[in-house]
């Protein structure tokens, strides 16, 4: 539940903040007539995201075992790529997101109702589709029944409440710091999802090495124990990973986490030329 709560909170808060910025800007600039098209676009994006999640869940159930594993592994890798891009993008643009969205909204207002609906739909829909895909892959990785979905739903609900509090001006937090810490935790979760995706592709016969285990500590950390379940739910840890899973996990987690957490070096000022 915790890992999926984090995913729902982190991903949902981005969509919630985007909606909050769009609506607050229209209210403050006294352009309430544009609220209906914006809400229409936001609602359409939410419905599309939910439909996408339903298609993934029920559509995959009709496939053969090998096809299910191949689909799950491929989507896991795609989800990790999207989430990795998203956390770096949000860290880079968090400070300028408000101005960027307001500029797009001004252009859409000048173009008309269809442009307003499209702008709101695209702004929220991208986050919604990423959220649906990543939650689905994370739920498949844990394989823990309904509890991961409950965690994700609680995270999304928390994100909606936080977005409303931001809109009302009742909450002030350092968003850059918030997205940095949650982004780092999400990278750890993504590393586990990536390893799970590799295992799926091995079971589908797309990748070799299914029987080549890196280690097996199932007797020390049983999969059905409470701590084994906790490690699998939070970190997607398994006590008997293949060599390829471990290699992929390390090659993803170490460089990505380093690049995400390192502080950018300040650009040195150019020395003034002679006579200046």
C-alpha positions as protocol buffer text, in pm:
chain_id: "A"
residue {
  index: 1
  type: UNK
  ca { x: 0 y: 0 z: 0 }
}
residue {
  index: 2
  type: UNK
  ca { x: 281 y: 244 z: 86 }
}
residue {
  index: 3
  type: UNK
  ca { x: 460 y: 225 z: -249 }
}
residue {
  index: 4
  type: UNK
  ca { x: 136 y: 268 z: -442 }
}
residue {
  index: 5
  type: UNK
  ca { x: 22 y: 544 z: -204 }
}
residue {
  index: 6
  type: UNK
  ca { x: 345 y: 725 z: -289 }
}
residue {
  index: 7
  type: UNK
  ca { x: 285 y: 676 z: -662 }
}
residue {
  index: 8
  type: UNK
  ca { x: -73 y: 802 z: -637 }
}
residue {
  index: 9
  type: UNK
  ca { x: 32 y: 1100 z: -424 }
}
residue {
  index: 10
  type: UNK
  ca { x: 333 y: 1198 z: -635 }
}
residue {
  index: 11
  type: UNK
  ca { x: 168 y: 1156 z: -974 }
}
residue {
  index: 12
  type: UNK
  ca { x: -174 y: 1279 z: -864 }
}
residue {
  index: 13
  type: UNK
  ca { x: -35 y: 1593 z: -704 }
}
residue {
  index: 14
  type: UNK
  ca { x: 121 y: 1700 z: -1031 }
}
residue {
  index: 15
  type: UNK
  ca { x: -212 y: 1672 z: -1212 }
}
residue {
  index: 16
  type: UNK
  ca { x: -388 y: 1837 z: -917 }
}
residue {
  index: 17
  type: UNK
  ca { x: -146 y: 2129 z: -913 }
}
residue {
  index: 18
  type: UNK
  ca { x: -182 y: 2179 z: -1288 }
}
residue {
  index: 19
  type: UNK
  ca { x: -561 y: 2191 z: -1256 }
}
residue {
  index: 20
  type: UNK
  ca { x: -529 y: 2426 z: -958 }
}
residue {
  index: 21
  type: UNK
  ca { x: -304 y: 2667 z: -1148 }
}
residue {
  index: 22
  type: UNK
  ca { x: -534 y: 2676 z: -1451 }
}
residue {
  index: 23
  type: UNK
  ca { x: -849 y: 2738 z: -1248 }
}
residue {
  index: 24
  type: UNK
  ca { x: -693 y: 2990 z: -1008 }
}
residue {
  index: 25
  type: UNK
  ca { x: -553 y: 3193 z: -1299 }
}
residue {
  index: 26
  type: UNK
  ca { x: -892 y: 3217 z: -1468 }
}
residue {
  index: 27
  type: UNK
  ca { x: -1062 y: 3320 z: -1143 }
}
residue {
  index: 28
  type: UNK
  ca { x: -800 y: 3583 z: -1055 }
}
residue {
  index: 29
  type: UNK
  ca { x: -811 y: 3736 z: -1404 }
}
residue {
  index: 30
  type: UNK
  ca { x: -1194 y: 3744 z: -1394 }
}
residue {
  index: 31
  type: UNK
  ca { x: -1238 y: 3506 z: -1688 }
}
residue {
  index: 32
  type: UNK
  ca { x: -1484 y: 3270 z: -1524 }
}
residue {
  index: 33
  type: UNK
  ca { x: -1656 y: 3211 z: -1858 }
}
residue {
  index: 34
  type: UNK
  ca { x: -1355 y: 2996 z: -1953 }
}
residue {
  index: 35
  type: UNK
  ca { x: -1393 y: 2770 z: -1646 }
}
residue {
  index: 36
  type: UNK
  ca { x: -1645 y: 2534 z: -1809 }
}
residue {
  index: 37
  type: UNK
  ca { x: -1419 y: 2443 z: -2106 }
}
residue {
  index: 38
  type: UNK
  ca { x: -1125 y: 2393 z: -1868 }
}
residue {
  index: 39
  type: UNK
  ca { x: -1328 y: 2169 z: -1637 }
}
residue {
  index: 40
  type: UNK
  ca { x: -1452 y: 1979 z: -1943 }
}
residue {
  index: 41
  type: UNK
  ca { x: -1095 y: 1911 z: -2053 }
}
residue {
  index: 42
  type: UNK
  ca { x: -991 y: 1806 z: -1701 }
}
residue {
  index: 43
  type: UNK
  ca { x: -1289 y: 1571 z: -1667 }
}
residue {
  index: 44
  type: UNK
  ca { x: -1223 y: 1416 z: -2008 }
}
residue {
  index: 45
  type: UNK
  ca { x: -858 y: 1357 z: -1909 }
}
residue {
  index: 46
  type: UNK
  ca { x: -960 y: 1185 z: -1584 }
}
residue {
  index: 47
  type: UNK
  ca { x: -1214 y: 963 z: -1764 }
}
residue {
  index: 48
  type: UNK
  ca { x: -957 y: 869 z: -2030 }
}
residue {
  index: 49
  type: UNK
  ca { x: -701 y: 778 z: -1764 }
}
residue {
  index: 50
  type: UNK
  ca { x: -949 y: 556 z: -1580 }
}
residue {
  index: 51
  type: UNK
  ca { x: -1055 y: 391 z: -1906 }
}
residue {
  index: 52
  type: UNK
  ca { x: -690 y: 329 z: -1994 }
}
residue {
  index: 53
  type: UNK
  ca { x: -634 y: 159 z: -1658 }
}
residue {
  index: 54
  type: UNK
  ca { x: -946 y: -55 z: -1708 }
}
residue {
  index: 55
  type: UNK
  ca { x: -831 y: -161 z: -2056 }
}
residue {
  index: 56
  type: UNK
  ca { x: -491 y: -262 z: -1916 }
}
residue {
  index: 57
  type: UNK
  ca { x: -647 y: -462 z: -1633 }
}
residue {
  index: 58
  type: UNK
  ca { x: -928 y: -643 z: -1814 }
}
residue {
  index: 59
  type: UNK
  ca { x: -767 y: -662 z: -2156 }
}
residue {
  index: 60
  type: UNK
  ca { x: -454 y: -834 z: -2029 }
}
residue {
  index: 61
  type: UNK
  ca { x: -665 y: -1096 z: -1848 }
}
residue {
  index: 62
  type: UNK
  ca { x: -780 y: -1236 z: -2184 }
}
residue {
  index: 63
  type: UNK
  ca { x: -426 y: -1313 z: -2301 }
}
residue {
  index: 64
  type: UNK
  ca { x: -223 y: -1632 z: -2268 }
}
residue {
  index: 65
  type: UNK
  ca { x: 36 y: -1657 z: -1990 }
}
residue {
  index: 66
  type: UNK
  ca { x: 329 y: -1582 z: -2222 }
}
residue {
  index: 67
  type: UNK
  ca { x: 144 y: -1288 z: -2379 }
}
residue {
  index: 68
  type: UNK
  ca { x: 52 y: -1152 z: -2035 }
}
residue {
  index: 69
  type: UNK
  ca { x: 414 y: -1169 z: -1922 }
}
residue {
  index: 70
  type: UNK
  ca { x: 537 y: -1006 z: -2243 }
}
residue {
  index: 71
  type: UNK
  ca { x: 278 y: -727 z: -2214 }
}
residue {
  index: 72
  type: UNK
  ca { x: 346 y: -673 z: -1845 }
}
residue {
  index: 73
  type: UNK
  ca { x: 723 y: -663 z: -1896 }
}
residue {
  index: 74
  type: UNK
  ca { x: 704 y: -425 z: -2192 }
}
residue {
  index: 75
  type: UNK
  ca { x: 463 y: -187 z: -2017 }
}
residue {
  index: 76
  type: UNK
  ca { x: 676 y: -195 z: -1701 }
}
residue {
  index: 77
  type: UNK
  ca { x: 979 y: -77 z: -1896 }
}
residue {
  index: 78
  type: UNK
  ca { x: 773 y: 193 z: -2073 }
}
residue {
  index: 79
  type: UNK
  ca { x: 627 y: 306 z: -1739 }
}
residue {
  index: 80
  type: UNK
  ca { x: 974 y: 332 z: -1583 }
}
residue {
  index: 81
  type: UNK
  ca { x: 1098 y: 536 z: -1879 }
}
residue {
  index: 82
  type: UNK
  ca { x: 802 y: 775 z: -1855 }
}
residue {
  index: 83
  type: UNK
  ca { x: 830 y: 816 z: -1478 }
}
residue {
  index: 84
  type: UNK
  ca { x: 1206 y: 873 z: -1499 }
}
residue {
  index: 85
  type: UNK
  ca { x: 1154 y: 1145 z: -1760 }
}
residue {
  index: 86
  type: UNK
  ca { x: 873 y: 1293 z: -1551 }
}
residue {
  index: 87
  type: UNK
  ca { x: 1067 y: 1327 z: -1224 }
}
residue {
  index: 88
  type: UNK
  ca { x: 1359 y: 1496 z: -1400 }
}
residue {
  index: 89
  type: UNK
  ca { x: 1122 y: 1723 z: -1594 }
}
residue {
  index: 90
  type: UNK
  ca { x: 932 y: 1826 z: -1280 }
}
residue {
  index: 91
  type: UNK
  ca { x: 1251 y: 1897 z: -1088 }
}
residue {
  index: 92
  type: UNK
  ca { x: 1374 y: 2118 z: -1371 }
}
residue {
  index: 93
  type: UNK
  ca { x: 1048 y: 2305 z: -1441 }
}
residue {
  index: 94
  type: UNK
  ca { x: 873 y: 2313 z: -1099 }
}
residue {
  index: 95
  type: UNK
  ca { x: 971 y: 2677 z: -1040 }
}
residue {
  index: 96
  type: UNK
  ca { x: 853 y: 2789 z: -1382 }
}
residue {
  index: 97
  type: UNK
  ca { x: 549 y: 2563 z: -1422 }
}
residue {
  index: 98
  type: UNK
  ca { x: 297 y: 2828 z: -1318 }
}
residue {
  index: 99
  type: UNK
  ca { x: 415 y: 3085 z: -1573 }
}
residue {
  index: 100
  type: UNK
  ca { x: 438 y: 2825 z: -1850 }
}
residue {
  index: 101
  type: UNK
  ca { x: 82 y: 2702 z: -1793 }
}
residue {
  index: 102
  type: UNK
  ca { x: -58 y: 3054 z: -1770 }
}
residue {
  index: 103
  type: UNK
  ca { x: 108 y: 3145 z: -2099 }
}
residue {
  index: 104
  type: UNK
  ca { x: -48 y: 2842 z: -2270 }
}
residue {
  index: 105
  type: UNK
  ca { x: -386 y: 2930 z: -2122 }
}
residue {
  index: 106
  type: UNK
  ca { x: -369 y: 3285 z: -2253 }
}
residue {
  index: 107
  type: UNK
  ca { x: -299 y: 3152 z: -2602 }
}
residue {
  index: 108
  type: UNK
  ca { x: -586 y: 2902 z: -2575 }
}
residue {
  index: 109
  type: UNK
  ca { x: -832 y: 3171 z: -2461 }
}
residue {
  index: 110
  type: UNK
  ca { x: -744 y: 3376 z: -2767 }
}
residue {
  index: 111
  type: UNK
  ca { x: -809 y: 3076 z: -2993 }
}
residue {
  index: 112
  type: UNK
  ca { x: -1148 y: 2979 z: -2846 }
}
residue {
  index: 113
  type: UNK
  ca { x: -1337 y: 2709 z: -2656 }
}
residue {
  index: 114
  type: UNK
  ca { x: -1193 y: 2407 z: -2837 }
}
residue {
  index: 115
  type: UNK
  ca { x: -840 y: 2526 z: -2766 }
}
residue {
  index: 116
  type: UNK
  ca { x: -925 y: 2571 z: -2397 }
}
residue {
  index: 117
  type: UNK
  ca { x: -1065 y: 2219 z: -2368 }
}
residue {
  index: 118
  type: UNK
  ca { x: -764 y: 2077 z: -2553 }
}
residue {
  index: 119
  type: UNK
  ca { x: -512 y: 2265 z: -2338 }
}
residue {
  index: 120
  type: UNK
  ca { x: -668 y: 2145 z: -2011 }
}
residue {
  index: 121
  type: UNK
  ca { x: -708 y: 1792 z: -2149 }
}
residue {
  index: 122
  type: UNK
  ca { x: -346 y: 1764 z: -2260 }
}
residue {
  index: 123
  type: UNK
  ca { x: -204 y: 1927 z: -1945 }
}
residue {
  index: 124
  type: UNK
  ca { x: -386 y: 1688 z: -1709 }
}
residue {
  index: 125
  type: UNK
  ca { x: -420 y: 1388 z: -1945 }
}
residue {
  index: 126
  type: UNK
  ca { x: -46 y: 1332 z: -1979 }
}
residue {
  index: 127
  type: UNK
  ca { x: -9 y: 1302 z: -1602 }
}
residue {
  index: 128
  type: UNK
  ca { x: -322 y: 1085 z: -1581 }
}
residue {
  index: 129
  type: UNK
  ca { x: -206 y: 834 z: -1841 }
}
residue {
  index: 130
  type: UNK
  ca { x: 139 y: 809 z: -1681 }
}
residue {
  index: 131
  type: UNK
  ca { x: -25 y: 756 z: -1342 }
}
residue {
  index: 132
  type: UNK
  ca { x: -259 y: 483 z: -1471 }
}
residue {
  index: 133
  type: UNK
  ca { x: 26 y: 299 z: -1644 }
}
residue {
  index: 134
  type: UNK
  ca { x: 268 y: 316 z: -1352 }
}
residue {
  index: 135
  type: UNK
  ca { x: 7 y: 218 z: -1093 }
}
residue {
  index: 136
  type: UNK
  ca { x: -99 y: -78 z: -1307 }
}
residue {
  index: 137
  type: UNK
  ca { x: 257 y: -204 z: -1348 }
}
residue {
  index: 138
  type: UNK
  ca { x: 331 y: -151 z: -978 }
}
residue {
  index: 139
  type: UNK
  ca { x: 16 y: -339 z: -877 }
}
residue {
  index: 140
  type: UNK
  ca { x: 109 y: -627 z: -1110 }
}
residue {
  index: 141
  type: UNK
  ca { x: 459 y: -633 z: -961 }
}
residue {
  index: 142
  type: UNK
  ca { x: 339 y: -664 z: -601 }
}
residue {
  index: 143
  type: UNK
  ca { x: 62 y: -913 z: -683 }
}
residue {
  index: 144
  type: UNK
  ca { x: -96 y: -839 z: -346 }
}
residue {
  index: 145
  type: UNK
  ca { x: -465 y: -831 z: -432 }
}
residue {
  index: 146
  type: UNK
  ca { x: -666 y: -517 z: -368 }
}
residue {
  index: 147
  type: UNK
  ca { x: -436 y: -347 z: -116 }
}
residue {
  index: 148
  type: UNK
  ca { x: -206 y: -181 z: -374 }
}
residue {
  index: 149
  type: UNK
  ca { x: -514 y: -32 z: -541 }
}
residue {
  index: 150
  type: UNK
  ca { x: -638 y: 97 z: -206 }
}
residue {
  index: 151
  type: UNK
  ca { x: -298 y: 258 z: -146 }
}
residue {
  index: 152
  type: UNK
  ca { x: -301 y: 422 z: -490 }
}
residue {
  index: 153
  type: UNK
  ca { x: -658 y: 546 z: -440 }
}
residue {
  index: 154
  type: UNK
  ca { x: -568 y: 696 z: -102 }
}
residue {
  index: 155
  type: UNK
  ca { x: -266 y: 865 z: -259 }
}
residue {
  index: 156
  type: UNK
  ca { x: -478 y: 1015 z: -536 }
}
residue {
  index: 157
  type: UNK
  ca { x: -738 y: 1131 z: -282 }
}
residue {
  index: 158
  type: UNK
  ca { x: -466 y: 1295 z: -73 }
}
residue {
  index: 159
  type: UNK
  ca { x: -337 y: 1467 z: -388 }
}
residue {
  index: 160
  type: UNK
  ca { x: -683 y: 1607 z: -464 }
}
residue {
  index: 161
  type: UNK
  ca { x: -717 y: 1741 z: -108 }
}
residue {
  index: 162
  type: UNK
  ca { x: -370 y: 1899 z: -122 }
}
residue {
  index: 163
  type: UNK
  ca { x: -452 y: 2057 z: -458 }
}
residue {
  index: 164
  type: UNK
  ca { x: -769 y: 2207 z: -311 }
}
residue {
  index: 165
  type: UNK
  ca { x: -574 y: 2341 z: -11 }
}
residue {
  index: 166
  type: UNK
  ca { x: -319 y: 2496 z: -247 }
}
residue {
  index: 167
  type: UNK
  ca { x: -602 y: 2661 z: -436 }
}
residue {
  index: 168
  type: UNK
  ca { x: -754 y: 2798 z: -117 }
}
residue {
  index: 169
  type: UNK
  ca { x: -416 y: 2929 z: -10 }
}
residue {
  index: 170
  type: UNK
  ca { x: -426 y: 2729 z: 313 }
}
residue {
  index: 171
  type: UNK
  ca { x: -109 y: 2529 z: 244 }
}
residue {
  index: 172
  type: UNK
  ca { x: 244 y: 2649 z: 180 }
}
residue {
  index: 173
  type: UNK
  ca { x: 523 y: 2397 z: 130 }
}
residue {
  index: 174
  type: UNK
  ca { x: 851 y: 2396 z: -58 }
}
residue {
  index: 175
  type: UNK
  ca { x: 742 y: 2223 z: -377 }
}
residue {
  index: 176
  type: UNK
  ca { x: 1096 y: 2191 z: -511 }
}
residue {
  index: 177
  type: UNK
  ca { x: 1203 y: 2004 z: -197 }
}
residue {
  index: 178
  type: UNK
  ca { x: 884 y: 1795 z: -194 }
}
residue {
  index: 179
  type: UNK
  ca { x: 928 y: 1683 z: -554 }
}
residue {
  index: 180
  type: UNK
  ca { x: 1298 y: 1611 z: -493 }
}
residue {
  index: 181
  type: UNK
  ca { x: 1238 y: 1372 z: -202 }
}
residue {
  index: 182
  type: UNK
  ca { x: 932 y: 1202 z: -348 }
}
residue {
  index: 183
  type: UNK
  ca { x: 1108 y: 1181 z: -685 }
}
residue {
  index: 184
  type: UNK
  ca { x: 1403 y: 1001 z: -524 }
}
residue {
  index: 185
  type: UNK
  ca { x: 1169 y: 753 z: -354 }
}
residue {
  index: 186
  type: UNK
  ca { x: 985 y: 704 z: -681 }
}
residue {
  index: 187
  type: UNK
  ca { x: 1313 y: 622 z: -858 }
}
residue {
  index: 188
  type: UNK
  ca { x: 1374 y: 345 z: -601 }
}
residue {
  index: 189
  type: UNK
  ca { x: 1025 y: 209 z: -666 }
}
residue {
  index: 190
  type: UNK
  ca { x: 1081 y: 237 z: -1042 }
}
residue {
  index: 191
  type: UNK
  ca { x: 1402 y: 33 z: -1015 }
}
residue {
  index: 192
  type: UNK
  ca { x: 1201 y: -252 z: -862 }
}
residue {
  index: 193
  type: UNK
  ca { x: 932 y: -223 z: -1130 }
}
residue {
  index: 194
  type: UNK
  ca { x: 1204 y: -237 z: -1397 }
}
residue {
  index: 195
  type: UNK
  ca { x: 1353 y: -552 z: -1244 }
}
residue {
  index: 196
  type: UNK
  ca { x: 1004 y: -703 z: -1231 }
}
residue {
  index: 197
  type: UNK
  ca { x: 952 y: -616 z: -1598 }
}
residue {
  index: 198
  type: UNK
  ca { x: 1277 y: -789 z: -1690 }
}
residue {
  index: 199
  type: UNK
  ca { x: 1163 y: -1101 z: -1503 }
}
residue {
  index: 200
  type: UNK
  ca { x: 833 y: -1093 z: -1692 }
}
residue {
  index: 201
  type: UNK
  ca { x: 1016 y: -1080 z: -2024 }
}
residue {
  index: 202
  type: UNK
  ca { x: 1234 y: -1371 z: -1911 }
}
residue {
  index: 203
  type: UNK
  ca { x: 922 y: -1575 z: -1829 }
}
residue {
  index: 204
  type: UNK
  ca { x: 778 y: -1484 z: -2169 }
}
residue {
  index: 205
  type: UNK
  ca { x: 1095 y: -1618 z: -2334 }
}
residue {
  index: 206
  type: UNK
  ca { x: 1195 y: -1276 z: -2471 }
}
residue {
  index: 207
  type: UNK
  ca { x: 1508 y: -1251 z: -2252 }
}
residue {
  index: 208
  type: UNK
  ca { x: 1745 y: -1531 z: -2144 }
}
residue {
  index: 209
  type: UNK
  ca { x: 1864 y: -1631 z: -1797 }
}
residue {
  index: 210
  type: UNK
  ca { x: 1540 y: -1722 z: -1620 }
}
residue {
  index: 211
  type: UNK
  ca { x: 1706 y: -2009 z: -1432 }
}
residue {
  index: 212
  type: UNK
  ca { x: 2033 y: -1821 z: -1368 }
}
residue {
  index: 213
  type: UNK
  ca { x: 1972 y: -1690 z: -1015 }
}
residue {
  index: 214
  type: UNK
  ca { x: 2198 y: -1427 z: -860 }
}
residue {
  index: 215
  type: UNK
  ca { x: 2116 y: -1558 z: -511 }
}
residue {
  index: 216
  type: UNK
  ca { x: 1835 y: -1730 z: -325 }
}
residue {
  index: 217
  type: UNK
  ca { x: 1759 y: -1623 z: 33 }
}
residue {
  index: 218
  type: UNK
  ca { x: 1399 y: -1750 z: 37 }
}
residue {
  index: 219
  type: UNK
  ca { x: 1471 y: -1945 z: 357 }
}
residue {
  index: 220
  type: UNK
  ca { x: 1583 y: -1622 z: 529 }
}
residue {
  index: 221
  type: UNK
  ca { x: 1319 y: -1391 z: 379 }
}
residue {
  index: 222
  type: UNK
  ca { x: 1019 y: -1607 z: 286 }
}
residue {
  index: 223
  type: UNK
  ca { x: 795 y: -1451 z: 23 }
}
residue {
  index: 224
  type: UNK
  ca { x: 484 y: -1511 z: 234 }
}
residue {
  index: 225
  type: UNK
  ca { x: 629 y: -1356 z: 553 }
}
residue {
  index: 226
  type: UNK
  ca { x: 517 y: -1011 z: 666 }
}
residue {
  index: 227
  type: UNK
  ca { x: 864 y: -863 z: 612 }
}
residue {
  index: 228
  type: UNK
  ca { x: 898 y: -1036 z: 275 }
}
residue {
  index: 229
  type: UNK
  ca { x: 562 y: -890 z: 173 }
}
residue {
  index: 230
  type: UNK
  ca { x: 668 y: -547 z: 302 }
}
residue {
  index: 231
  type: UNK
  ca { x: 995 y: -551 z: 106 }
}
residue {
  index: 232
  type: UNK
  ca { x: 817 y: -666 z: -208 }
}
residue {
  index: 233
  type: UNK
  ca { x: 540 y: -407 z: -170 }
}
residue {
  index: 234
  type: UNK
  ca { x: 771 y: -111 z: -108 }
}
residue {
  index: 235
  type: UNK
  ca { x: 1084 y: -201 z: -307 }
}
residue {
  index: 236
  type: UNK
  ca { x: 960 y: -485 z: -532 }
}
residue {
  index: 237
  type: UNK
  ca { x: 1228 y: -696 z: -366 }
}
residue {
  index: 238
  type: UNK
  ca { x: 1231 y: -1070 z: -432 }
}
residue {
  index: 239
  type: UNK
  ca { x: 1456 y: -1316 z: -248 }
}
residue {
  index: 240
  type: UNK
  ca { x: 1551 y: -1514 z: -560 }
}
residue {
  index: 241
  type: UNK
  ca { x: 1623 y: -1267 z: -844 }
}
residue {
  index: 242
  type: UNK
  ca { x: 1798 y: -1362 z: -1165 }
}
residue {
  index: 243
  type: UNK
  ca { x: 2141 y: -1225 z: -1248 }
}
residue {
  index: 244
  type: UNK
  ca { x: 1994 y: -1009 z: -1524 }
}
residue {
  index: 245
  type: UNK
  ca { x: 1741 y: -857 z: -1283 }
}
residue {
  index: 246
  type: UNK
  ca { x: 2013 y: -757 z: -1036 }
}
residue {
  index: 247
  type: UNK
  ca { x: 2233 y: -613 z: -1311 }
}
residue {
  index: 248
  type: UNK
  ca { x: 1948 y: -408 z: -1459 }
}
residue {
  index: 249
  type: UNK
  ca { x: 1839 y: -288 z: -1111 }
}
residue {
  index: 250
  type: UNK
  ca { x: 2191 y: -164 z: -1025 }
}
residue {
  index: 251
  type: UNK
  ca { x: 2255 y: -12 z: -1369 }
}
residue {
  index: 252
  type: UNK
  ca { x: 1932 y: 185 z: -1344 }
}
residue {
  index: 253
  type: UNK
  ca { x: 1919 y: 286 z: -977 }
}
residue {
  index: 254
  type: UNK
  ca { x: 2277 y: 400 z: -914 }
}
residue {
  index: 255
  type: UNK
  ca { x: 2330 y: 642 z: -1208 }
}
residue {
  index: 256
  type: UNK
  ca { x: 1970 y: 770 z: -1219 }
}
residue {
  index: 257
  type: UNK
  ca { x: 1957 y: 840 z: -846 }
}
residue {
  index: 258
  type: UNK
  ca { x: 2298 y: 1008 z: -861 }
}
residue {
  index: 259
  type: UNK
  ca { x: 2201 y: 1231 z: -1152 }
}
residue {
  index: 260
  type: UNK
  ca { x: 1870 y: 1320 z: -987 }
}
residue {
  index: 261
  type: UNK
  ca { x: 2014 y: 1412 z: -645 }
}
residue {
  index: 262
  type: UNK
  ca { x: 2335 y: 1585 z: -747 }
}
residue {
  index: 263
  type: UNK
  ca { x: 2341 y: 1960 z: -723 }
}
residue {
  index: 264
  type: UNK
  ca { x: 2401 y: 2142 z: -1052 }
}
residue {
  index: 265
  type: UNK
  ca { x: 2732 y: 2321 z: -1060 }
}
residue {
  index: 266
  type: UNK
  ca { x: 2700 y: 2701 z: -1080 }
}
residue {
  index: 267
  type: UNK
  ca { x: 2816 y: 2848 z: -1409 }
}
residue {
  index: 268
  type: UNK
  ca { x: 3132 y: 3051 z: -1348 }
}
residue {
  index: 269
  type: UNK
  ca { x: 3106 y: 3417 z: -1438 }
}
residue {
  index: 270
  type: UNK
  ca { x: 3304 y: 3523 z: -1740 }
}
residue {
  index: 271
  type: UNK
  ca { x: 3601 y: 3740 z: -1666 }
}
residue {
  index: 272
  type: UNK
  ca { x: 3574 y: 4093 z: -1794 }
}
residue {
  index: 273
  type: UNK
  ca { x: 3800 y: 4173 z: -2087 }
}
residue {
  index: 274
  type: UNK
  ca { x: 4073 y: 4441 z: -2091 }
}
residue {
  index: 275
  type: UNK
  ca { x: 3944 y: 4793 z: -2059 }
}
residue {
  index: 276
  type: UNK
  ca { x: 3607 y: 4686 z: -1908 }
}
